[in-house]
C-alpha positions as CSV (number, residue, x, y, z in Angstrom):
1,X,0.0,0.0,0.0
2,X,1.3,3.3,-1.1
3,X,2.1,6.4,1.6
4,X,-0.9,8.0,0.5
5,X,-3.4,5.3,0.9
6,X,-2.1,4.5,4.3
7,X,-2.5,8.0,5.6
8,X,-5.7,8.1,4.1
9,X,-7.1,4.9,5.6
10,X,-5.3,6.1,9.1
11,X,-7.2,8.9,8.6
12,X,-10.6,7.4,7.5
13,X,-10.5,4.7,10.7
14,X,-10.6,6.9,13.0
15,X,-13.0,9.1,11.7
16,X,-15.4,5.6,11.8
17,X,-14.3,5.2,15.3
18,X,-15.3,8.2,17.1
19,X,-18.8,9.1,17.8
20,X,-20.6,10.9,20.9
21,X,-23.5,9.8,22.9
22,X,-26.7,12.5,23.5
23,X,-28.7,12.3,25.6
24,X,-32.8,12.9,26.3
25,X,-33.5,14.1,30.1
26,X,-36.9,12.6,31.0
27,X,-36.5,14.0,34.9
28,X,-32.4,14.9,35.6
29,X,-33.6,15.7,39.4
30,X,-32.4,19.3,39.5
31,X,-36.1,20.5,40.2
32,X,-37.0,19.4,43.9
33,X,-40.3,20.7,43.1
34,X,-43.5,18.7,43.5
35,X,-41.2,16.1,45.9
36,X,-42.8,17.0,49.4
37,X,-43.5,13.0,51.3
38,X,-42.0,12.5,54.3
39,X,-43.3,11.6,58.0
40,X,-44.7,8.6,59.1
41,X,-48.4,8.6,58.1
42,X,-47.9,8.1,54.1
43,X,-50.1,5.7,52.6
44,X,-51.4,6.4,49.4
45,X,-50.5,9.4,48.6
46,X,-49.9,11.4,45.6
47,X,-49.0,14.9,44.6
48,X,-49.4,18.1,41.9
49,X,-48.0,17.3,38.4
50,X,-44.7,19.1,38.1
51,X,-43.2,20.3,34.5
52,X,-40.1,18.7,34.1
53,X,-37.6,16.5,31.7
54,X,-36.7,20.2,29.7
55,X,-40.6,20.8,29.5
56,X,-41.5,17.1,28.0
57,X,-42.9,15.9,30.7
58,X,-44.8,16.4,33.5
59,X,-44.0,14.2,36.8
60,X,-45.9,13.4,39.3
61,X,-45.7,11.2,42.8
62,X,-47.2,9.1,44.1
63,X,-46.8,6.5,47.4
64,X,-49.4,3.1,48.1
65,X,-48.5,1.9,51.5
66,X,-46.1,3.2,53.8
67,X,-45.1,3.1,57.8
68,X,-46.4,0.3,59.5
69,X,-45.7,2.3,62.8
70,X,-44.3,6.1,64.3
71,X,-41.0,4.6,64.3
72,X,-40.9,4.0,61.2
73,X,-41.7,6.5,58.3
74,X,-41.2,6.9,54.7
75,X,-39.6,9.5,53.6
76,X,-38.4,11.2,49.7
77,X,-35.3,13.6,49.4
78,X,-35.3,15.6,46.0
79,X,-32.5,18.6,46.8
80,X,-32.3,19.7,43.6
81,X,-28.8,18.7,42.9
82,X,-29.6,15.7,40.6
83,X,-30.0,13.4,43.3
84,X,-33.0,11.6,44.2
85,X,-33.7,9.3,47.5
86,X,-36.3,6.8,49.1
87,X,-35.9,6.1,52.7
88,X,-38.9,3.2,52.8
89,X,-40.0,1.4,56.0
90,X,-40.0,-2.4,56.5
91,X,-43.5,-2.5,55.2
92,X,-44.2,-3.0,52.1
93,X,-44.3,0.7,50.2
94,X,-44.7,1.3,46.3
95,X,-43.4,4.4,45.1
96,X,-45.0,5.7,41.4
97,X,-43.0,8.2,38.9
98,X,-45.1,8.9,36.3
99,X,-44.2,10.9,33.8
100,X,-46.7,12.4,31.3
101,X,-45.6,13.6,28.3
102,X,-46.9,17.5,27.5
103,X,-47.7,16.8,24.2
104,X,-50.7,14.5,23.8
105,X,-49.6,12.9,21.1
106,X,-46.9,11.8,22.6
107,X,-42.5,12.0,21.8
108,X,-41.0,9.2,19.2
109,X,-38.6,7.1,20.5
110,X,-35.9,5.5,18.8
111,X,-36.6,1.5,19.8
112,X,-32.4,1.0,19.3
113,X,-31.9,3.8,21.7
114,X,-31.7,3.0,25.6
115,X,-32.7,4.1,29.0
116,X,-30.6,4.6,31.7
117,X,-30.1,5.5,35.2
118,X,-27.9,5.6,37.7
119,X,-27.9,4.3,41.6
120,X,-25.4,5.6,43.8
121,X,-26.0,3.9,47.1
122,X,-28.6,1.3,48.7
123,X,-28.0,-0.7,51.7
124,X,-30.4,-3.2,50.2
125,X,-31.6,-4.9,47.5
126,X,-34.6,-3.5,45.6
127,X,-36.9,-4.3,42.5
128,X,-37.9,-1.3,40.0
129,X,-40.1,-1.5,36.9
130,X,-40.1,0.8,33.6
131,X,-43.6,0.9,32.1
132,X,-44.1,3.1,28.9
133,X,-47.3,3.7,27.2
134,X,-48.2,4.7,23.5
135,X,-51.1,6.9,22.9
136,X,-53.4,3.9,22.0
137,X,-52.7,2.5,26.0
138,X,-50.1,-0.1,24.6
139,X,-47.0,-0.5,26.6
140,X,-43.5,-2.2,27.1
141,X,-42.0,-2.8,30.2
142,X,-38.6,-3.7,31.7
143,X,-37.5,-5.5,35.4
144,X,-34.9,-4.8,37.1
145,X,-33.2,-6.5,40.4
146,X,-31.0,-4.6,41.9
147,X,-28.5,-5.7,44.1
148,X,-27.3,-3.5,46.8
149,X,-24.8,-0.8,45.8
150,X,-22.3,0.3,48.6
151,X,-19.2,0.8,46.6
152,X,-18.9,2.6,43.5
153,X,-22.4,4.1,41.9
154,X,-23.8,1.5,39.1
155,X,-25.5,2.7,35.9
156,X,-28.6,0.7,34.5
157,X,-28.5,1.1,30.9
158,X,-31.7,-0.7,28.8
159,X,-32.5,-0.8,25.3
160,X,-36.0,-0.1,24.8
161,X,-35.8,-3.2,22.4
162,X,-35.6,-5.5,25.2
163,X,-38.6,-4.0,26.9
164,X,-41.6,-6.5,27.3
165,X,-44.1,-4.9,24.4
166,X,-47.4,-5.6,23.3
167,X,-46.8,-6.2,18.9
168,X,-49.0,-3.0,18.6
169,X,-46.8,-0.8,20.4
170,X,-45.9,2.6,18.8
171,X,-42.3,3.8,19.4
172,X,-43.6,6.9,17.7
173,X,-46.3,8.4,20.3
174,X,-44.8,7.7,23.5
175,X,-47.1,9.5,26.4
176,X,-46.2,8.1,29.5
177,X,-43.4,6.7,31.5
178,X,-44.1,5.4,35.1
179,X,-40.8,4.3,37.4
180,X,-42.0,2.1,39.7
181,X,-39.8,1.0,43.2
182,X,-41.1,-1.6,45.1
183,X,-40.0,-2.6,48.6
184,X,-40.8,-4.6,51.9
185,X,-37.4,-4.5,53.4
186,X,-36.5,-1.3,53.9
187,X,-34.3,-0.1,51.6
188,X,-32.7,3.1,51.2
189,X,-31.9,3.7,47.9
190,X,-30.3,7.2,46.3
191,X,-30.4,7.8,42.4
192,X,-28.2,10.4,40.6
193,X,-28.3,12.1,37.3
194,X,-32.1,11.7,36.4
195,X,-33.9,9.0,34.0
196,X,-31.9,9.1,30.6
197,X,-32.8,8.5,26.9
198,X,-29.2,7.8,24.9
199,X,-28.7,7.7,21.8
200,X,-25.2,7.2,20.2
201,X,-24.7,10.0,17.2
202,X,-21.6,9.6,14.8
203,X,-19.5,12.9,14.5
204,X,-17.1,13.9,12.4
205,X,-14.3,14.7,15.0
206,X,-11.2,16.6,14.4
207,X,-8.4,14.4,14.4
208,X,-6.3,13.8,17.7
209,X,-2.6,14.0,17.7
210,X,-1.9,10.9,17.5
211,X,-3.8,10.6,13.9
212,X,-1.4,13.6,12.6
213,X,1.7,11.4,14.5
214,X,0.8,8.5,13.0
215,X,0.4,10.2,9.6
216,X,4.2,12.0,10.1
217,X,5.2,8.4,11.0
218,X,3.9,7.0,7.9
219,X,5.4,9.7,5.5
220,X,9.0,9.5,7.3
221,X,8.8,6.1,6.5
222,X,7.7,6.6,2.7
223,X,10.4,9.2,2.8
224,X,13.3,7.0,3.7
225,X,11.7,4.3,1.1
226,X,12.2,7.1,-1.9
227,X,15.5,7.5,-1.1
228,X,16.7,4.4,-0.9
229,X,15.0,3.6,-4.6
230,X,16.8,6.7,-5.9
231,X,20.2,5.4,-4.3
232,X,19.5,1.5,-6.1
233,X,18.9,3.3,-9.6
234,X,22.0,5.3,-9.1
């Protein structure tokens, strides 16, 4: 392969290689609004929806079950710093996030994209459910054990592909997402970071150093090679 070629497929491979990842806030936990249950006395409760997700949604929450006593309470930290936590009580407690979209209609959704999230920290293990639903009342769904996380924060990455769908389901008019956490052993689990859509989108970047060093590399080379064929003819 001549010098040209080779810089040119140096320079075309890494081109292919490089590509950035977007992503599609559904609720990045930065507004602490609309987040208000704490105390002991919190069965079945539910609260205002609250815009959120960069105005796609709206969220609202909601709690069935609760304390079983005063010494034990459920409670639900939103800050507003991206971080989201549910302190439950040994009795059983189901904690809702449902997300509507603002548009009726409904957002498209690319079925090869994925959802993610991320859990910092839980002492124990819990079990959380995605449910989306298409404007027709079709949805998907996706189960997730979760281990408990006391080292290093884990990310839960899902391609909406794998969901459980009904064959009807449209991708295209998404209206609803609902984040379901269910728990009868107590669990304190914190989430950072907010519900994410990704989507991986190729770029065309500008070449690192190391492309132009392997280029100079290659045309030193093709340099010495011209020589010595001038040196033989002489």
């Amino acid at each position: 392969m001549k010098f040209p070629q080779l810089l040119a497929f140096a320079l075309i491979s890494s081109r292919l290689a490089a590509s950035t990842v977007t992503y599609t806030p559904i609720d990045n936990f930065n507004s602490a609004a609309g987040i208000s249950v704490s105390g002991s006395n919190t069965a079945n409760t539910t609260n205002s929806p609250v815009l959120t997700g960069n105005g796609l949604f709206y969220r609202t929450l909601s709690v069935t079950g609760g304390a079983s006593s005063n010494s034990e309470h459920t409670s639900i930290s939103m800050p507003g710093n991206g971080t989201l936590t549910l302190s439950t009580p040994a009795y059983s407690s189901r904690f809702v996030l449902d997300y509507t979209t603002v548009d009726p209609n409904g957002i498209s959704i690319n079925p090869n994209n994925w959802l993610t999230q991320t859990i910092v920290s839980s002492d124990l293990s819990t079990h959380l459910t995605w449910i989306v639903a298409d404007w027709e009342g079709y949805s998907a769904s996706w189960n997730q054990s979760v281990n408990a996380v006391t080292g290093s924060p884990v990310e839960y990455p899902k391609v909406f592909n794998s969901f459980l769908a009904n064959r009807n389901f449209d991708w295209n008019h998404v209206t609803e997402l609902a984040f379901i956490v269910t728990v009868a052993n107590g669990a304190d689990t914190t989430y950072s970071g907010g519900f994410l859509i990704g989507s991986n989108v190729n770029t065309p970047p500008v070449p690192e150093p190391s492309t132009y060093g392997l280029g100079l590399g290659v045309l030193a080379l093709a340099a010495v090679a011209v020589r010595r064929r001038k040196a033989v003819k002489a």
